[in-house]
PDB file of C-alpha atoms and ligand atoms in Angstrom:
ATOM      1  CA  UNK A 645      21.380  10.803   5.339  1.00 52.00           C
ATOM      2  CA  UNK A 646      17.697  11.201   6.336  1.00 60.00           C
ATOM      3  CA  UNK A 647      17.763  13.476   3.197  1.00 81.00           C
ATOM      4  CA  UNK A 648      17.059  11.273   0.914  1.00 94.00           C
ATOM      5  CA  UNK A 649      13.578  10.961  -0.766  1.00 97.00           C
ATOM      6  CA  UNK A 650      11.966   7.935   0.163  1.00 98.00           C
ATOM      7  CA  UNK A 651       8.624   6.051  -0.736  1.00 98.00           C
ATOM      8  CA  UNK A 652       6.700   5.084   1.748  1.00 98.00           C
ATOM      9  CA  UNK A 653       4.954   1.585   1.417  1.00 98.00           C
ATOM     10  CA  UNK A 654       2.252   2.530   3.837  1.00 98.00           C
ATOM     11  CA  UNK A 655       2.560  -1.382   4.951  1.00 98.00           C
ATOM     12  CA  UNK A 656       1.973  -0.425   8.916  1.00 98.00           C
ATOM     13  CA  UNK A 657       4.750  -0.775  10.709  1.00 98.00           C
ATOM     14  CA  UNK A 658       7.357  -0.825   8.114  1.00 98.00           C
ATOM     15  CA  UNK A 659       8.359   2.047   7.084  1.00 98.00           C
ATOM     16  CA  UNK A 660       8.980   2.620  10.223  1.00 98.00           C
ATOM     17  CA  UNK A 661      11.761  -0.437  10.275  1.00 98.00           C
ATOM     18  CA  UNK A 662      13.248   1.464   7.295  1.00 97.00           C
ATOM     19  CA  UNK A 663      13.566   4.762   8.819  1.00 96.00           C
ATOM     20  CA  UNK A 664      10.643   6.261   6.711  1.00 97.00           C
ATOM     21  CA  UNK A 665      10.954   4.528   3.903  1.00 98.00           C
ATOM     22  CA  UNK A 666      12.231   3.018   0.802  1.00 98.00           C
ATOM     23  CA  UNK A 667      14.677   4.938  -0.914  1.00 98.00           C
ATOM     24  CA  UNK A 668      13.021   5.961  -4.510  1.00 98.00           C
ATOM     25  CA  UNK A 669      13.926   5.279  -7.420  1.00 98.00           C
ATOM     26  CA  UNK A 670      15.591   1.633  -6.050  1.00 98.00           C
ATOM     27  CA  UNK A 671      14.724  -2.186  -6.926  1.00 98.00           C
ATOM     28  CA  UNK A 672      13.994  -3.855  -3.292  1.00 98.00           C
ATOM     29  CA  UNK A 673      13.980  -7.426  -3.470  1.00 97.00           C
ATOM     30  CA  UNK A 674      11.079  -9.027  -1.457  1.00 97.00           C
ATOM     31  CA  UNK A 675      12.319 -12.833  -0.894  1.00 95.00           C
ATOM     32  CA  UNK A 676      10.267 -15.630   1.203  1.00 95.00           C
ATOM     33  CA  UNK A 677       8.773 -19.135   1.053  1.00 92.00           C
ATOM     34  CA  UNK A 678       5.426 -19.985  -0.561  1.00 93.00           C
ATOM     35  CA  UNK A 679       2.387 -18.284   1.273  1.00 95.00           C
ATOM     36  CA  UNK A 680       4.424 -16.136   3.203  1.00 96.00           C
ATOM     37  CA  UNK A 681       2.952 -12.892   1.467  1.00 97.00           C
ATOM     38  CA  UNK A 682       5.297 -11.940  -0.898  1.00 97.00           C
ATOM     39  CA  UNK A 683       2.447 -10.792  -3.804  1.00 97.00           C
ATOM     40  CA  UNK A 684       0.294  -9.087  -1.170  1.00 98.00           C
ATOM     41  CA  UNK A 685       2.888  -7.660  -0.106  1.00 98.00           C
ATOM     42  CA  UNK A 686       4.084  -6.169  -3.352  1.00 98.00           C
ATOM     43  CA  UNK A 687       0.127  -5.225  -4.234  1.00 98.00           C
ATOM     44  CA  UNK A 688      -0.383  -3.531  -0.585  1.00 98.00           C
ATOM     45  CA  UNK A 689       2.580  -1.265  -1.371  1.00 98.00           C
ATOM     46  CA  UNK A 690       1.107  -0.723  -4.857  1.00 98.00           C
ATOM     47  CA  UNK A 691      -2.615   0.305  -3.794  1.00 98.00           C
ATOM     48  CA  UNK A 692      -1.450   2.025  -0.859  1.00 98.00           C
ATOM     49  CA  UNK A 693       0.674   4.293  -3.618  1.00 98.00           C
ATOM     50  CA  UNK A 694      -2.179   5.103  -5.169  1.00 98.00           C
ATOM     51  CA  UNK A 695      -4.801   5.258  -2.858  1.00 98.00           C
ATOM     52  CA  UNK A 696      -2.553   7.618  -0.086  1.00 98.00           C
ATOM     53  CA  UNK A 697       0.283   9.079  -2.252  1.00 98.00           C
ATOM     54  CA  UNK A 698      -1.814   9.266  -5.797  1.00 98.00           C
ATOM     55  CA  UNK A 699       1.593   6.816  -7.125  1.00 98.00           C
ATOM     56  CA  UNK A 700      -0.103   5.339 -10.175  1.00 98.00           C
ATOM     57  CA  UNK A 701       1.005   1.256 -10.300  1.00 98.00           C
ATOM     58  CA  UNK A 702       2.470  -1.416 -12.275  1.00 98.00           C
ATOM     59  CA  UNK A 703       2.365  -5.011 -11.964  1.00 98.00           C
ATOM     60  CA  UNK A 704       4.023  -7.481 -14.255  1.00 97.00           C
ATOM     61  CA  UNK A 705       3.006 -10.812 -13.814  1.00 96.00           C
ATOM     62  CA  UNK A 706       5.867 -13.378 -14.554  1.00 94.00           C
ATOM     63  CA  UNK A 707       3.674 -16.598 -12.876  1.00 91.00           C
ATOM     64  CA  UNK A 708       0.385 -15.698 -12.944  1.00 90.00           C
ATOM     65  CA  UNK A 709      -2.761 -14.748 -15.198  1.00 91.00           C
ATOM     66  CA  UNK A 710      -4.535 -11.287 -14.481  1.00 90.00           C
ATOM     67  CA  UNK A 711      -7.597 -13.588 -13.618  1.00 90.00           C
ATOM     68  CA  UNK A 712      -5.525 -15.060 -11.108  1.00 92.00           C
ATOM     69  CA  UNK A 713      -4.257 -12.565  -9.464  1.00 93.00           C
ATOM     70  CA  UNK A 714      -7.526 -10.590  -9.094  1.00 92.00           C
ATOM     71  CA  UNK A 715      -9.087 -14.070  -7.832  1.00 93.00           C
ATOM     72  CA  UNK A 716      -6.581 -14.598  -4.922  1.00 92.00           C
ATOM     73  CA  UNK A 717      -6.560 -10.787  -3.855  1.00 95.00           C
ATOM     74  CA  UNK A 718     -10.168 -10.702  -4.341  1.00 94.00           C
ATOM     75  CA  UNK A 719     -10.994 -10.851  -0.460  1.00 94.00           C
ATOM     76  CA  UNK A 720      -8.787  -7.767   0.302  1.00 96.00           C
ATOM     77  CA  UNK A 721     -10.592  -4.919  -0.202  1.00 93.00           C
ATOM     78  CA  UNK A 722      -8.633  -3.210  -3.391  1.00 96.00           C
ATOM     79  CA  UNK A 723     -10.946  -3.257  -6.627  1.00 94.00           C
ATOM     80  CA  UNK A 724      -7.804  -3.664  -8.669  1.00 96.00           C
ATOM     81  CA  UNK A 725     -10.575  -3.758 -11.617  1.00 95.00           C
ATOM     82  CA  UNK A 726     -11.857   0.304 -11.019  1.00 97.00           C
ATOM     83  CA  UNK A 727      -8.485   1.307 -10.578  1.00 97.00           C
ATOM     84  CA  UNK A 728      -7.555  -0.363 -13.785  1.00 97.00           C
ATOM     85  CA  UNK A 729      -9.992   1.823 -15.433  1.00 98.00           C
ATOM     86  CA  UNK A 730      -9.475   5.012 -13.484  1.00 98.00           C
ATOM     87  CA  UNK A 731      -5.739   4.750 -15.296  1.00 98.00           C
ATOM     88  CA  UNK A 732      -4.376   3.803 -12.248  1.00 98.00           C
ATOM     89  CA  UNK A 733      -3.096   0.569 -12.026  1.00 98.00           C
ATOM     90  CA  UNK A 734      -2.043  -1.198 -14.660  1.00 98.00           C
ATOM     91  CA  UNK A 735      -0.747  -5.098 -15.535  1.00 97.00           C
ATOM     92  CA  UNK A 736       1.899  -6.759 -17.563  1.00 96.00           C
ATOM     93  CA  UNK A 737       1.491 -10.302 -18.179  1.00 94.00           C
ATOM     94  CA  UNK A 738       4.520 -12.139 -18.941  1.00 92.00           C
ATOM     95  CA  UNK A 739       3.017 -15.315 -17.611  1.00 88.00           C
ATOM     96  CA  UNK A 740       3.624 -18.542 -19.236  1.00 78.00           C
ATOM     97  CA  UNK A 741      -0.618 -18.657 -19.377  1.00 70.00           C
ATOM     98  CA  UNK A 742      -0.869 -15.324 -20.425  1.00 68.00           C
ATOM     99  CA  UNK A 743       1.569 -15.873 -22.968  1.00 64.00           C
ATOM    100  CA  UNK A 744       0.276 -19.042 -24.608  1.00 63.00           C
ATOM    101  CA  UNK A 745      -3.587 -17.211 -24.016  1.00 65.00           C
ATOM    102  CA  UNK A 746      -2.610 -14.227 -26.375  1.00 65.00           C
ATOM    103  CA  UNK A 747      -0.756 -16.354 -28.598  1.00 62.00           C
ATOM    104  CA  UNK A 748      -4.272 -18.934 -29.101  1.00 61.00           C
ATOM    105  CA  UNK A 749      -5.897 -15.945 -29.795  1.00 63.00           C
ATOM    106  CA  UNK A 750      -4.219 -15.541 -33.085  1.00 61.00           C
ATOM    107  CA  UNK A 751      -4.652 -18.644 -33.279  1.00 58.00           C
ATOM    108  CA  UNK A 752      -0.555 -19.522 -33.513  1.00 54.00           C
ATOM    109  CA  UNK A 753      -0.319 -21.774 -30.838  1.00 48.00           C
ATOM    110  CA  UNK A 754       2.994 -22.519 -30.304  1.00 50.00           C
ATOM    111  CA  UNK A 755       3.316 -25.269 -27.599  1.00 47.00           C
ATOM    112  CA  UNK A 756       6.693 -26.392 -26.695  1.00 44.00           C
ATOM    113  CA  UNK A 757       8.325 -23.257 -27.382  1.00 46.00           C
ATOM    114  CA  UNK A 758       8.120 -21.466 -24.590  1.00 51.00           C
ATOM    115  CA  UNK A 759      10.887 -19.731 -23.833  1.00 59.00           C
ATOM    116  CA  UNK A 760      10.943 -15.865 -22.308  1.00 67.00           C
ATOM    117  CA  UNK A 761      11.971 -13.330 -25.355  1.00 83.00           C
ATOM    118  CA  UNK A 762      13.669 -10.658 -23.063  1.00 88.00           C
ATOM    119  CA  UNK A 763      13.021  -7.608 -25.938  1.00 90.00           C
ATOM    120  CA  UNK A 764       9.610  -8.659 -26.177  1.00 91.00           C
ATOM    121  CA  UNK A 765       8.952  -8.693 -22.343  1.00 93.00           C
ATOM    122  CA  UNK A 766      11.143  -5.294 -22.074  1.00 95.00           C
ATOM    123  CA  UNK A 767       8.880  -3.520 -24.467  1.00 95.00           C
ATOM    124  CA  UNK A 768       5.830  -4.227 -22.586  1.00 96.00           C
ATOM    125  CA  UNK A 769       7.262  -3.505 -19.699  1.00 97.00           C
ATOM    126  CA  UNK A 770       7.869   0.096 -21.104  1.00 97.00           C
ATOM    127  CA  UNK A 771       4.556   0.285 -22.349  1.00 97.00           C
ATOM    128  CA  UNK A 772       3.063  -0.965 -19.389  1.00 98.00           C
ATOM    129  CA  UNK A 773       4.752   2.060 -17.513  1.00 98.00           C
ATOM    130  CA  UNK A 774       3.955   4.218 -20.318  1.00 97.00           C
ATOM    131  CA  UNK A 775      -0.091   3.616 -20.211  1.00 98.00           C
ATOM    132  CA  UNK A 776      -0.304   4.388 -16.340  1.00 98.00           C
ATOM    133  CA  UNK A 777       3.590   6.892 -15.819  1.00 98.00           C
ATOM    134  CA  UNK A 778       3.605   4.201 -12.915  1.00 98.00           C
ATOM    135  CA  UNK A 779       5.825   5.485 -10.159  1.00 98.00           C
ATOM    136  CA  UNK A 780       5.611   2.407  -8.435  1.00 98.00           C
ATOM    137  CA  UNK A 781       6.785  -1.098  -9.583  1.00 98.00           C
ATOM    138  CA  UNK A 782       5.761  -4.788  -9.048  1.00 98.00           C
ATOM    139  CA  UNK A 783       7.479  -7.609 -10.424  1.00 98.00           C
ATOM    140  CA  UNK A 784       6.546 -11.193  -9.241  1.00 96.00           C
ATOM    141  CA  UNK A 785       8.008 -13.395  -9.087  1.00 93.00           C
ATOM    142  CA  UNK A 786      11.995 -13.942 -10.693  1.00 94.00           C
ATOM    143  CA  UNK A 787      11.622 -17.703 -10.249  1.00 90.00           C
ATOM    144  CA  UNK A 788      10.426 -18.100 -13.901  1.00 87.00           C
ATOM    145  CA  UNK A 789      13.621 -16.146 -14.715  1.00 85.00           C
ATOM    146  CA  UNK A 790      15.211 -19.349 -12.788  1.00 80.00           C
ATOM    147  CA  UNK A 791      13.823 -22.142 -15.059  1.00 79.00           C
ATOM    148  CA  UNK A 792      14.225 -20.092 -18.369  1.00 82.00           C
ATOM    149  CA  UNK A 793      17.588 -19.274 -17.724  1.00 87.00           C
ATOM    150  CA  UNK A 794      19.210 -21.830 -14.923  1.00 85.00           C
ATOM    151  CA  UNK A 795      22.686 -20.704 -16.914  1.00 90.00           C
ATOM    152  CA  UNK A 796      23.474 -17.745 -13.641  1.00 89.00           C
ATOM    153  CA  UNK A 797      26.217 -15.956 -15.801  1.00 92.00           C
ATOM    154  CA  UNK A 798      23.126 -15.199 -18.164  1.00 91.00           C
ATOM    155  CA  UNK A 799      20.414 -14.900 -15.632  1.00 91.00           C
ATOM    156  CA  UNK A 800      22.598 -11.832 -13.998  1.00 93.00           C
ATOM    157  CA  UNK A 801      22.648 -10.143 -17.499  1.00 93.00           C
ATOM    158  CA  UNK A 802      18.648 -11.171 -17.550  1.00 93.00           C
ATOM    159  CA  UNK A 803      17.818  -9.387 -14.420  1.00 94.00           C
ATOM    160  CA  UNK A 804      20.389  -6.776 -14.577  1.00 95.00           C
ATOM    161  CA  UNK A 805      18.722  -5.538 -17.867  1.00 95.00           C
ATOM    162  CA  UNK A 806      15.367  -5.396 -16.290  1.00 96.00           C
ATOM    163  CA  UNK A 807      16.623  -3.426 -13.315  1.00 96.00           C
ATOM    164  CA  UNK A 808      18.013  -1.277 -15.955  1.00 96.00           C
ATOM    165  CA  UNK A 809      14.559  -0.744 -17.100  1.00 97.00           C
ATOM    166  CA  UNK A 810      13.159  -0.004 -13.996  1.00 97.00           C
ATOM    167  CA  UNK A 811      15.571   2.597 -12.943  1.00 96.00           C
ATOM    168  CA  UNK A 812      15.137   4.120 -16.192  1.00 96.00           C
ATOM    169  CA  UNK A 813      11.729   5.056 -15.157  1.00 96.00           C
ATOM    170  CA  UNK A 814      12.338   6.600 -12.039  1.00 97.00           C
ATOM    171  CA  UNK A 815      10.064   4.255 -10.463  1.00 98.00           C
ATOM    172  CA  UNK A 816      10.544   2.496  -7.091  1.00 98.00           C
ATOM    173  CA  UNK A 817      10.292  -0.969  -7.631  1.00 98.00           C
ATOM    174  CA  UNK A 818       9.459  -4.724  -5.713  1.00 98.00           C
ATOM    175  CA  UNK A 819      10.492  -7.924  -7.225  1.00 97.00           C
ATOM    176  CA  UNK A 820      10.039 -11.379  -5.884  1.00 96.00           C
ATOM    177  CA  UNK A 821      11.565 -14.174  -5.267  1.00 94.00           C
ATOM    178  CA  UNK A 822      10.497 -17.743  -3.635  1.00 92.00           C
ATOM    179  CA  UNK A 823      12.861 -19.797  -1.409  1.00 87.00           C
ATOM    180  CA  UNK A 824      12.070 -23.398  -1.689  1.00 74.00           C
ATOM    181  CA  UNK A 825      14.250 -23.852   1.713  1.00 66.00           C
ATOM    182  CA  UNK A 826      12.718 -22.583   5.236  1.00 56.00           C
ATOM    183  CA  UNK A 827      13.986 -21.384   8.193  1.00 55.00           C
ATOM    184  CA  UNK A 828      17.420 -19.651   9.228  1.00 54.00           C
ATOM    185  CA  UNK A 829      19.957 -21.226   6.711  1.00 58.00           C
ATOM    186  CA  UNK A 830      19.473 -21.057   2.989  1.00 63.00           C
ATOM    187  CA  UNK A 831      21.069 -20.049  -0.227  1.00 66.00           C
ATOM    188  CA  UNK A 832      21.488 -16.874  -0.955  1.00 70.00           C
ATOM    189  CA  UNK A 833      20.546 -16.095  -4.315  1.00 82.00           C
ATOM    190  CA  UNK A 834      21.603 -13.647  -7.209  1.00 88.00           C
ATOM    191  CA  UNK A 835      18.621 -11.482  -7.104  1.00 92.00           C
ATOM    192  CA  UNK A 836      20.013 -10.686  -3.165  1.00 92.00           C
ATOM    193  CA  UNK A 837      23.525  -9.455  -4.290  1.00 93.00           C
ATOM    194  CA  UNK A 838      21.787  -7.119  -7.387  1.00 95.00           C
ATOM    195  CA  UNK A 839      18.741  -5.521  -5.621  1.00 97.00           C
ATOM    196  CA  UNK A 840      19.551  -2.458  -3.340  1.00 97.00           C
ATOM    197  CA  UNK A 841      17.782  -4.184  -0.922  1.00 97.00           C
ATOM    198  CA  UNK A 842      16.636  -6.921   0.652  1.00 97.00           C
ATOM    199  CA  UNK A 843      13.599  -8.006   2.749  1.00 97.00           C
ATOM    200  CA  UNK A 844      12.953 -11.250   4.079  1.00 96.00           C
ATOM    201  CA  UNK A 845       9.837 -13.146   4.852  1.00 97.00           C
ATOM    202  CA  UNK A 846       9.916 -16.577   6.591  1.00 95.00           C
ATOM    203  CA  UNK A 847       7.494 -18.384   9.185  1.00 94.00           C
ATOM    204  CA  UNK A 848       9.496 -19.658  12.300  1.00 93.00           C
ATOM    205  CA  UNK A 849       8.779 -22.052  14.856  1.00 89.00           C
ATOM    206  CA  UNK A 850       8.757 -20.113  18.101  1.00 83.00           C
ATOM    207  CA  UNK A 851       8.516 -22.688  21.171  1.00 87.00           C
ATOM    208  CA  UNK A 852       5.107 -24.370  19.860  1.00 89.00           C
ATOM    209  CA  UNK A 853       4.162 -21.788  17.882  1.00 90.00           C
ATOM    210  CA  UNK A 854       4.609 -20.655  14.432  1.00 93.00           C
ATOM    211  CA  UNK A 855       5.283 -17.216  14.005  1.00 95.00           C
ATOM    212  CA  UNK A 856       5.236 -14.756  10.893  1.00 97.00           C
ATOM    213  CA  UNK A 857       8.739 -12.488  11.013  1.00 97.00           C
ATOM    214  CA  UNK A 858       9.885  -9.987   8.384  1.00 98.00           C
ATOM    215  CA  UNK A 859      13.670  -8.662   8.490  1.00 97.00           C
ATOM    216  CA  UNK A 860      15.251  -6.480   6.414  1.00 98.00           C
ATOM    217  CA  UNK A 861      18.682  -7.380   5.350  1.00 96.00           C
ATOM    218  CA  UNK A 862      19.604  -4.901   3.810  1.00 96.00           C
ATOM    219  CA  UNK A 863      18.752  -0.925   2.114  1.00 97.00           C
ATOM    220  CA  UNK A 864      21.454   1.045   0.771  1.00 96.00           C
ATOM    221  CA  UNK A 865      21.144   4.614   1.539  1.00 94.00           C
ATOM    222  CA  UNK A 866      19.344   4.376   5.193  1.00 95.00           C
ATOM    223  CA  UNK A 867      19.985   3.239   8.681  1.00 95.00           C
ATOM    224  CA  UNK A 868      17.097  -0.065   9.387  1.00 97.00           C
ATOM    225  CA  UNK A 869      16.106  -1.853  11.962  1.00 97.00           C
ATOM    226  CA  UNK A 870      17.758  -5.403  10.776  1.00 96.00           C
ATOM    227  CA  UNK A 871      15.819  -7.276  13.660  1.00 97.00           C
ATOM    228  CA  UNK A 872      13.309  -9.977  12.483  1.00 97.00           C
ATOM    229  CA  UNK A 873       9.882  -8.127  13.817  1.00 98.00           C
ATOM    230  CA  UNK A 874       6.234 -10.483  13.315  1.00 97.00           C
ATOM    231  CA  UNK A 875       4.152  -9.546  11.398  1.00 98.00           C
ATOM    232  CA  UNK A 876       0.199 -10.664  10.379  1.00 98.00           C
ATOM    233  CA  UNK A 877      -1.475 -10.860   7.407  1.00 98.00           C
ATOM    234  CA  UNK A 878      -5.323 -10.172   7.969  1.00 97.00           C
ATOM    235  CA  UNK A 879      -8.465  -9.081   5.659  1.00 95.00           C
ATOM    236  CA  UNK A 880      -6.264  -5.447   5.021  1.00 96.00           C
ATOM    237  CA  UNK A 881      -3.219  -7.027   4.144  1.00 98.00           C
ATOM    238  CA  UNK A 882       0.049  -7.233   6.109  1.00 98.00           C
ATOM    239  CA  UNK A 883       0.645  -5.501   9.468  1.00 98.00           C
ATOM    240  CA  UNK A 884       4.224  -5.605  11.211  1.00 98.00           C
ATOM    241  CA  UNK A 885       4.975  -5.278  14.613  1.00 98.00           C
ATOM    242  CA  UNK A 886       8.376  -2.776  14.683  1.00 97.00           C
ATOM    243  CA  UNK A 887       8.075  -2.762  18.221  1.00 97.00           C
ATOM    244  CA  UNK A 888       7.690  -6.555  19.032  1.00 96.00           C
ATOM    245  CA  UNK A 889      11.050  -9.145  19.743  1.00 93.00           C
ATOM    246  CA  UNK A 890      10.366 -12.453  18.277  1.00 89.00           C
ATOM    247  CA  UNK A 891      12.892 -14.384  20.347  1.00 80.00           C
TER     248      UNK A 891
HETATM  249  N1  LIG B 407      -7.834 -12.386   3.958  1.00 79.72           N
HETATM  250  C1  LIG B 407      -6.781 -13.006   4.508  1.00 79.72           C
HETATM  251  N2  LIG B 407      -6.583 -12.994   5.842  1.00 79.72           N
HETATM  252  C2  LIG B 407      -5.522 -13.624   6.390  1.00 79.72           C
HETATM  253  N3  LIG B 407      -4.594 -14.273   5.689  1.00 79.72           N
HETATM  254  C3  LIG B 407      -4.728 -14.316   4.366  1.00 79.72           C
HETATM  255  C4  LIG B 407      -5.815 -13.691   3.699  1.00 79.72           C
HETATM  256  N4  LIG B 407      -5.682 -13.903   2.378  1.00 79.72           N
HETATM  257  C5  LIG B 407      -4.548 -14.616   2.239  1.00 79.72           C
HETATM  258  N5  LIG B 407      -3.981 -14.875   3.419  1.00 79.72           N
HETATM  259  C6  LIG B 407      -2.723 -15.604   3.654  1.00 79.72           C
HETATM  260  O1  LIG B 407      -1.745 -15.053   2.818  1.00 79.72           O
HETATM  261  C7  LIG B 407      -0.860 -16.057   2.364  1.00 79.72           C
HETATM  262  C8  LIG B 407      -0.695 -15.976   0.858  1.00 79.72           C
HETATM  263  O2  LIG B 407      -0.125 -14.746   0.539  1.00 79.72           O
HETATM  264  P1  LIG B 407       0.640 -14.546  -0.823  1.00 79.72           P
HETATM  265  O3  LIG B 407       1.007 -13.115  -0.886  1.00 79.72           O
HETATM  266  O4  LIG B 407      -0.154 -15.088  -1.942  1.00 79.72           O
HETATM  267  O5  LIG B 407       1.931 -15.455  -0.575  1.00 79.72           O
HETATM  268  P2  LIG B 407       3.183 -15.663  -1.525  1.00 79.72           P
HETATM  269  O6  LIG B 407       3.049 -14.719  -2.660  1.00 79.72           O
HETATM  270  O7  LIG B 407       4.369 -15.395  -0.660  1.00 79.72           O
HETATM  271  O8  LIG B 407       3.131 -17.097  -1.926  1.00 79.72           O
HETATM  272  C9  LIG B 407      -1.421 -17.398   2.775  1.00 79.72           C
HETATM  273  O9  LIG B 407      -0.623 -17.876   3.819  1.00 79.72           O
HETATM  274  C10 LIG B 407      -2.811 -17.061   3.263  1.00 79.72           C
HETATM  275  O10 LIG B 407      -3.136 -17.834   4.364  1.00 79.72           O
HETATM  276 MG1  LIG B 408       2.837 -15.022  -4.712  1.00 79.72          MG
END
């Protein structure tokens, strides 16, 4: 069982919840309310491929422009922009702003038609992993997939493909997804049944205070620690504490 080859995410503290690591090659779903850490997250795992296991990186951007992604990671301590050039890391924009940006610049601005074109966004994809051979995967966050197609019969086909696409590659990949409910009870959505696994993020209120806890639902292929462990997110990025109770 420990056999398998895993990834390691290099997050401290987790890998350790997941009995060394992600198993490769899978599509992890990384699921959590607004500011919970879901895209630092997904870029920690990303850099730290690079930077300790020479992993080169993709991330596709369904929500949000290049510019403001590098803006809100800009106080970690990543320089996205030289690995960009050192062929390293690379980005797929299949933001609604990216979109309409690329589309002004050919001056065909086509407002009110905005609607994701799934071939389109699969052959960047491919290209995307094609200019870097990116080993690892990012793709934040599914929501959009939510609004463009709120039809689930054809949302499941939607993300299904893409997973297709990513397992294709070989890569080991993190998409996102944002819960608009907090705490213990909530929906469970289709991204959760599809992905091979599941990790939660969610702030709880412990006595008076609030508390950060990560849990992992669920990983095929590996025995995990399924306890909710706290974890901190700091100028490096996010720590957890495997060894830590929260109740
Ligand atoms: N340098 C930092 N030190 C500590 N916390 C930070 C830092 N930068 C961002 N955060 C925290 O990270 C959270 C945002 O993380 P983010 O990954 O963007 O969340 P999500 O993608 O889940 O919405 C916010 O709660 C913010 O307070
Ligand atoms: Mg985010």
């Amino acid at each position: 069982m420990s056999n398998i080859e895993r990834v390691r995410s290099g997050i401290p503290g987790l890998d350790e919840m997941l009995n060394g690591g992600i198993p490769k090659g899978r599509v992890i779903l990384v699921v959590g309310g607004p500011g919970t850490g879901k895209t630092i997250f997904c870029t920690q795992f990303l850099i730290n491929g690079i930077k300790q296991y020479g992993d080169p990186g993709l991330f596709i951007s369904l929500d949000e422009t290049d510019y403001h992604i590098k803006r809100e990671l800009a106080s970690f301590n990543w320089d996205i922009a030289q690995l960009e050039r050192d062929k390293m890391w690379a980005l797929v924009d299949l933001s609604p702003f990216g979109h309409m940006a690329k589309e002004m610049k050919r001056s065909k601005i086509a407002l009110g038609k905005r609607e994701f074109a799934l071939e389109k966004a699969i052959d960047d994809i491919k290209k995307g992993v094609k200019s870097v051979g990116s080993k690892r995967i990012v793709i934040d966050t599914m929501n959009s997939l939510t609004y463009q197609f709120p039809d689930s019969l054809q949302r499941r086909a939607v993300i299904l493909a893409l997973m297709e696409v990513f397992a294709s590659t070989g890569a080991t990949t993190l998409m996102t997804a944002e819960l608009r409910t907090s705490g213990l009870e909530r929906e469970v959505q289709l991204e959760e049944y599809l992905a091979h696994g599941v990790v939660i993020m969610q702030t709880l209120q412990v006595g008076k205070a609030a508390t950060r806890v990560l849990q992992i639902e669920k990983m095929r292929e590996t025995p995990i620690d399924t306890q909710m462990r706290p974890y901190r997110i700091n100028e490096k990025g996010i720590e957890v504490y495997p060894k830590e109770s929260v109740f």
